[in-house]
Amino acid sequence: MGIVTSKEMFEKAYAGGYAIGAFNVNNMEIIQGITEAAKELRSPLILQVSAGARKYASHTYLMKLVEAAVIETELPICLHLDHGDTFELCKSCIDGGFSSVMIDGSKHSFEDNIALTRKVVEYAHDHGVVVEAELGRLAGIEDDVNVSVEDSSYTRPEEVEEFVARTNVDSLAIAIGTSHGAFKFKPDTKPQLRFDILDEIAKRLPNFPIVLHGASSVPKDLVDIINTYGGNMPGAVGVPEDQLRRAAAGAVCKINIDSDLRLAMTATIRKHFAENPADFDPRQYLKPARAAIKALVAHKITNVLGSAHTA
Ligand code: G3H
Ligand code: 13P
Ligand code: ZN
């Protein structure tokens, strides 16, 4: 099996009441940790690459590492561009072997978002590649985008049918209260996703795969380790896992996770150096970091996504 699109994964996930984890990848150890967990649990996977990751590791290295993961795991793995912001970037990933791209036109007007998305969809579908778009704006910080809470806005359900019909897009990312990064909600408030908006969108788009970005749960034990060993992340709060599970049981077929991987890796490496200050062999700290990523992904697959034993 080679790199596959997410089409069949989403059809099965929608019908089965679970979601596929879309994990951001930047290097070999992250790819190995994620895919080793998925292999043991026989879970399909989406590995996603941001523009920043592509700049950091290069398209070719990431492509070859994911091809290696497909050989090692024999799993259906979809290779996806995360937050593509231009037609040219999407085209470059499509031409370079990705099976899925996101065109994030959420910062544009409704009409401009439709025009850009449709252009990417036409090129992608001609090449057997699927496309995710975004309607509504998440708060938070990505590589080139910094959206404040005041500038973010929930997806308007009354717009989704027209958007999907006019773009022919394959999946849709929506804003219902998640956000990127490790500081998603005020520590003294009760995080609550807008399930009323999700339900209304699902009603208007029957059997259509919905995507949740900014879906890290920011595990407290990892934040505590980081803060214990010299870090400074007080007040980091993520999306409660029971709410993600509820979303996965409904129309949400793809759940994006990046920050939790970063926390797992960083907590492990900080602790390692506190306990082994003389260590200077990268294998000695990357090995436990990779194991921590594997444990985190196994937990997500089993307890949040519900995608174990579906590959
Ligand atoms: O949503 C964005 C992802 O967390 C990727 O982050 O652009 O820093 O690679 P990045
Ligand atoms: P987190 O920052 O919550 O992990 O979200 C990642 C994401 O949405 C990648 O597109
Ligand atoms: Zn995102």
PDB file of C-alpha atoms in Angstrom, residues 90-251:
ATOM      1  CA  CYS A  90      -0.755  23.510  -2.770  1.00  0.00           C
ATOM      2  CA  LYS A  91       0.320  22.803  -6.371  1.00  0.00           C
ATOM      3  CA  SER A  92       3.900  22.204  -5.289  1.00  0.00           C
ATOM      4  CA  CYS A  93       2.775  19.625  -2.688  1.00  0.00           C
ATOM      5  CA  ILE A  94       0.391  17.965  -5.158  1.00  0.00           C
ATOM      6  CA  ASP A  95       3.123  17.773  -7.820  1.00  0.00           C
ATOM      7  CA  GLY A  96       5.524  16.463  -5.158  1.00  0.00           C
ATOM      8  CA  GLY A  97       3.396  13.466  -4.119  1.00  0.00           C
ATOM      9  CA  PHE A  98       1.125  14.602  -1.275  1.00  0.00           C
ATOM     10  CA  SER A  99      -2.283  12.879  -1.358  1.00  0.00           C
ATOM     11  CA  SER A 100      -4.202  15.682   0.369  1.00  0.00           C
ATOM     12  CA  VAL A 101      -3.870  19.454   0.768  1.00  0.00           C
ATOM     13  CA  MET A 102      -5.535  22.097   2.876  1.00  0.00           C
ATOM     14  CA  ILE A 103      -6.173  25.459   1.287  1.00  0.00           C
ATOM     15  CA  ASP A 104      -6.779  27.817   4.174  1.00  0.00           C
ATOM     16  CA  GLY A 105      -8.627  30.776   2.725  1.00  0.00           C
ATOM     17  CA  SER A 106     -10.259  31.619   6.050  1.00  0.00           C
ATOM     18  CA  LYS A 107      -8.582  35.024   6.231  1.00  0.00           C
ATOM     19  CA  HIS A 108     -10.203  36.054   2.921  1.00  0.00           C
ATOM     20  CA  SER A 109     -13.767  37.168   2.223  1.00  0.00           C
ATOM     21  CA  PHE A 110     -16.371  34.451   1.600  1.00  0.00           C
ATOM     22  CA  GLU A 111     -16.203  35.009  -2.178  1.00  0.00           C
ATOM     23  CA  ASP A 112     -12.391  35.088  -2.319  1.00  0.00           C
ATOM     24  CA  ASN A 113     -12.190  31.973  -0.129  1.00  0.00           C
ATOM     25  CA  ILE A 114     -14.544  30.200  -2.570  1.00  0.00           C
ATOM     26  CA  ALA A 115     -12.546  31.302  -5.638  1.00  0.00           C
ATOM     27  CA  LEU A 116      -9.188  30.231  -4.170  1.00  0.00           C
ATOM     28  CA  THR A 117     -10.550  26.946  -2.829  1.00  0.00           C
ATOM     29  CA  ARG A 118     -12.221  26.091  -6.130  1.00  0.00           C
ATOM     30  CA  LYS A 119      -9.001  26.728  -8.060  1.00  0.00           C
ATOM     31  CA  VAL A 120      -7.076  24.362  -5.756  1.00  0.00           C
ATOM     32  CA  VAL A 121      -9.852  21.731  -5.877  1.00  0.00           C
ATOM     33  CA  GLU A 122      -9.861  21.702  -9.693  1.00  0.00           C
ATOM     34  CA  TYR A 123      -6.096  21.158  -9.872  1.00  0.00           C
ATOM     35  CA  ALA A 124      -6.055  18.638  -7.000  1.00  0.00           C
ATOM     36  CA  HIS A 125      -8.927  16.512  -8.311  1.00  0.00           C
ATOM     37  CA  ASP A 126      -7.298  16.391 -11.765  1.00  0.00           C
ATOM     38  CA  HIS A 127      -4.313  14.809  -9.965  1.00  0.00           C
ATOM     39  CA  GLY A 128      -6.199  12.400  -7.682  1.00  0.00           C
ATOM     40  CA  VAL A 129      -5.629  14.542  -4.578  1.00  0.00           C
ATOM     41  CA  VAL A 130      -8.270  15.579  -2.021  1.00  0.00           C
ATOM     42  CA  VAL A 131      -8.730  19.050  -0.526  1.00  0.00           C
ATOM     43  CA  GLU A 132      -9.681  20.458   2.887  1.00  0.00           C
ATOM     44  CA  ALA A 133     -10.833  24.078   3.212  1.00  0.00           C
ATOM     45  CA  GLU A 134     -11.686  26.289   6.180  1.00  0.00           C
ATOM     46  CA  LEU A 135     -14.699  28.458   6.950  1.00  0.00           C
ATOM     47  CA  GLY A 136     -14.637  30.566  10.096  1.00  0.00           C
ATOM     48  CA  ARG A 137     -11.466  31.614  11.893  1.00  0.00           C
ATOM     49  CA  LEU A 138      -9.661  29.988  14.808  1.00  0.00           C
ATOM     50  CA  ALA A 139      -7.785  32.068  17.341  1.00  0.00           C
ATOM     51  CA  GLY A 140      -4.121  31.287  17.889  1.00  0.00           C
ATOM     52  CA  ILE A 141      -0.685  31.405  16.350  1.00  0.00           C
ATOM     53  CA  GLU A 142       0.620  29.515  13.339  1.00  0.00           C
ATOM     54  CA  ASP A 143       3.727  30.149  11.299  1.00  0.00           C
ATOM     55  CA  ASP A 144       2.640  33.211   9.353  1.00  0.00           C
ATOM     56  CA  VAL A 145      -0.761  33.793  10.892  1.00  0.00           C
ATOM     57  CA  ASN A 146      -1.549  35.220  14.309  1.00  0.00           C
ATOM     58  CA  VAL A 147      -5.281  35.499  14.917  1.00  0.00           C
ATOM     59  CA  SER A 148      -6.318  37.166  18.162  1.00  0.00           C
ATOM     60  CA  VAL A 149      -9.357  35.931  20.068  1.00  0.00           C
ATOM     61  CA  GLU A 150     -11.203  39.136  19.077  1.00  0.00           C
ATOM     62  CA  ASP A 151     -10.523  38.482  15.365  1.00  0.00           C
ATOM     63  CA  SER A 152     -11.544  34.839  15.463  1.00  0.00           C
ATOM     64  CA  SER A 153     -15.127  33.915  14.600  1.00  0.00           C
ATOM     65  CA  TYR A 154     -17.249  30.822  14.693  1.00  0.00           C
ATOM     66  CA  THR A 155     -18.257  29.209  11.414  1.00  0.00           C
ATOM     67  CA  ARG A 156     -21.669  30.408  10.224  1.00  0.00           C
ATOM     68  CA  PRO A 157     -23.774  27.294   9.521  1.00  0.00           C
ATOM     69  CA  GLU A 158     -25.879  29.174   6.962  1.00  0.00           C
ATOM     70  CA  GLU A 159     -22.784  29.505   4.727  1.00  0.00           C
ATOM     71  CA  VAL A 160     -21.561  25.909   4.616  1.00  0.00           C
ATOM     72  CA  GLU A 161     -23.875  24.419   1.961  1.00  0.00           C
ATOM     73  CA  GLU A 162     -23.127  27.149  -0.568  1.00  0.00           C
ATOM     74  CA  PHE A 163     -19.395  26.951   0.187  1.00  0.00           C
ATOM     75  CA  VAL A 164     -19.200  23.187  -0.314  1.00  0.00           C
ATOM     76  CA  ALA A 165     -21.457  23.198  -3.395  1.00  0.00           C
ATOM     77  CA  ARG A 166     -19.505  25.968  -5.135  1.00  0.00           C
ATOM     78  CA  THR A 167     -16.014  24.662  -4.290  1.00  0.00           C
ATOM     79  CA  ASN A 168     -16.573  20.896  -4.515  1.00  0.00           C
ATOM     80  CA  VAL A 169     -14.174  20.580  -1.574  1.00  0.00           C
ATOM     81  CA  ASP A 170     -13.751  17.163   0.114  1.00  0.00           C
ATOM     82  CA  SER A 171     -13.740  18.190   3.793  1.00  0.00           C
ATOM     83  CA  LEU A 172     -14.298  21.347   5.805  1.00  0.00           C
ATOM     84  CA  ALA A 173     -12.480  22.743   8.843  1.00  0.00           C
ATOM     85  CA  ILE A 174     -14.788  24.723  11.098  1.00  0.00           C
ATOM     86  CA  ALA A 175     -14.375  27.040  14.070  1.00  0.00           C
ATOM     87  CA  ILE A 176     -16.400  26.002  17.145  1.00  0.00           C
ATOM     88  CA  GLY A 177     -14.108  27.213  19.914  1.00  0.00           C
ATOM     89  CA  THR A 178     -10.846  25.334  19.440  1.00  0.00           C
ATOM     90  CA  SER A 179      -7.650  27.288  18.778  1.00  0.00           C
ATOM     91  CA  HIS A 180      -4.031  26.622  17.917  1.00  0.00           C
ATOM     92  CA  GLY A 181      -1.280  26.384  20.517  1.00  0.00           C
ATOM     93  CA  ALA A 182      -1.143  25.504  24.214  1.00  0.00           C
ATOM     94  CA  PHE A 183      -3.146  28.431  25.650  1.00  0.00           C
ATOM     95  CA  LYS A 184      -6.639  27.809  24.304  1.00  0.00           C
ATOM     96  CA  PHE A 185      -8.903  28.782  27.172  1.00  0.00           C
ATOM     97  CA  LYS A 186      -8.548  31.013  30.214  1.00  0.00           C
ATOM     98  CA  PRO A 187      -7.436  28.791  33.143  1.00  0.00           C
ATOM     99  CA  ASP A 188     -10.291  29.941  35.365  1.00  0.00           C
ATOM    100  CA  THR A 189     -13.060  29.234  32.828  1.00  0.00           C
ATOM    101  CA  LYS A 190     -14.704  25.980  31.816  1.00  0.00           C
ATOM    102  CA  PRO A 191     -13.705  25.117  28.210  1.00  0.00           C
ATOM    103  CA  GLN A 192     -16.776  24.406  26.113  1.00  0.00           C
ATOM    104  CA  LEU A 193     -16.925  23.739  22.370  1.00  0.00           C
ATOM    105  CA  ARG A 194     -20.003  24.979  20.468  1.00  0.00           C
ATOM    106  CA  PHE A 195     -21.704  21.663  19.734  1.00  0.00           C
ATOM    107  CA  ASP A 196     -24.837  23.547  18.699  1.00  0.00           C
ATOM    108  CA  ILE A 197     -22.896  24.965  15.714  1.00  0.00           C
ATOM    109  CA  LEU A 198     -21.354  21.575  14.879  1.00  0.00           C
ATOM    110  CA  ASP A 199     -24.778  19.890  14.989  1.00  0.00           C
ATOM    111  CA  GLU A 200     -26.337  22.525  12.735  1.00  0.00           C
ATOM    112  CA  ILE A 201     -23.479  22.169  10.208  1.00  0.00           C
ATOM    113  CA  ALA A 202     -23.763  18.367  10.281  1.00  0.00           C
ATOM    114  CA  LYS A 203     -27.490  18.669   9.593  1.00  0.00           C
ATOM    115  CA  ARG A 204     -26.875  20.918   6.599  1.00  0.00           C
ATOM    116  CA  LEU A 205     -24.037  18.744   5.227  1.00  0.00           C
ATOM    117  CA  PRO A 206     -25.153  15.132   5.652  1.00  0.00           C
ATOM    118  CA  ASN A 207     -22.334  12.560   5.525  1.00  0.00           C
ATOM    119  CA  PHE A 208     -19.743  15.263   4.934  1.00  0.00           C
ATOM    120  CA  PRO A 209     -16.413  15.066   6.816  1.00  0.00           C
ATOM    121  CA  ILE A 210     -15.792  17.922   9.242  1.00  0.00           C
ATOM    122  CA  VAL A 211     -12.305  18.788  10.526  1.00  0.00           C
ATOM    123  CA  LEU A 212     -11.284  20.172  13.919  1.00  0.00           C
ATOM    124  CA  HIS A 213      -8.069  22.158  14.068  1.00  0.00           C
ATOM    125  CA  GLY A 214      -6.514  23.285  17.324  1.00  0.00           C
ATOM    126  CA  ALA A 215      -7.581  20.070  19.025  1.00  0.00           C
ATOM    127  CA  SER A 216      -4.710  19.399  21.397  1.00  0.00           C
ATOM    128  CA  SER A 217      -5.817  18.688  24.946  1.00  0.00           C
ATOM    129  CA  VAL A 218      -2.603  20.052  26.534  1.00  0.00           C
ATOM    130  CA  PRO A 219      -2.150  17.294  29.167  1.00  0.00           C
ATOM    131  CA  LYS A 220      -1.539  18.827  32.587  1.00  0.00           C
ATOM    132  CA  ASP A 221       1.087  16.241  33.537  1.00  0.00           C
ATOM    133  CA  LEU A 222       3.240  17.275  30.570  1.00  0.00           C
ATOM    134  CA  VAL A 223       2.872  20.991  31.319  1.00  0.00           C
ATOM    135  CA  ASP A 224       3.777  20.272  34.955  1.00  0.00           C
ATOM    136  CA  ILE A 225       6.969  18.447  33.902  1.00  0.00           C
ATOM    137  CA  ILE A 226       7.952  21.329  31.626  1.00  0.00           C
ATOM    138  CA  ASN A 227       7.355  23.845  34.425  1.00  0.00           C
ATOM    139  CA  THR A 228       9.203  21.675  36.962  1.00  0.00           C
ATOM    140  CA  TYR A 229      12.286  21.478  34.779  1.00  0.00           C
ATOM    141  CA  GLY A 230      12.814  25.110  33.916  1.00  0.00           C
ATOM    142  CA  GLY A 231       9.945  25.773  31.522  1.00  0.00           C
ATOM    143  CA  ASN A 232       7.492  28.631  31.760  1.00  0.00           C
ATOM    144  CA  MET A 233       3.998  27.599  30.680  1.00  0.00           C
ATOM    145  CA  PRO A 234       1.679  28.410  33.587  1.00  0.00           C
ATOM    146  CA  GLY A 235      -1.955  28.587  32.544  1.00  0.00           C
ATOM    147  CA  ALA A 236      -1.681  26.338  29.499  1.00  0.00           C
ATOM    148  CA  VAL A 237      -5.130  24.795  28.877  1.00  0.00           C
ATOM    149  CA  GLY A 238      -6.394  22.605  26.030  1.00  0.00           C
ATOM    150  CA  VAL A 239      -9.621  21.075  24.741  1.00  0.00           C
ATOM    151  CA  PRO A 240     -11.137  18.534  27.171  1.00  0.00           C
ATOM    152  CA  GLU A 241     -10.768  15.040  25.731  1.00  0.00           C
ATOM    153  CA  ASP A 242     -14.383  14.067  26.432  1.00  0.00           C
ATOM    154  CA  GLN A 243     -15.504  16.899  24.136  1.00  0.00           C
ATOM    155  CA  LEU A 244     -13.157  15.699  21.386  1.00  0.00           C
ATOM    156  CA  ARG A 245     -14.514  12.172  21.801  1.00  0.00           C
ATOM    157  CA  ARG A 246     -18.050  13.504  21.412  1.00  0.00           C
ATOM    158  CA  ALA A 247     -17.048  15.394  18.236  1.00  0.00           C
ATOM    159  CA  ALA A 248     -15.356  12.255  16.837  1.00  0.00           C
ATOM    160  CA  ALA A 249     -18.508  10.224  17.412  1.00  0.00           C
ATOM    161  CA  GLY A 250     -20.409  12.679  15.202  1.00  0.00           C
ATOM    162  CA  ALA A 251     -19.524  14.479  11.976  1.00  0.00           C
TER     163      ALA A 251
END
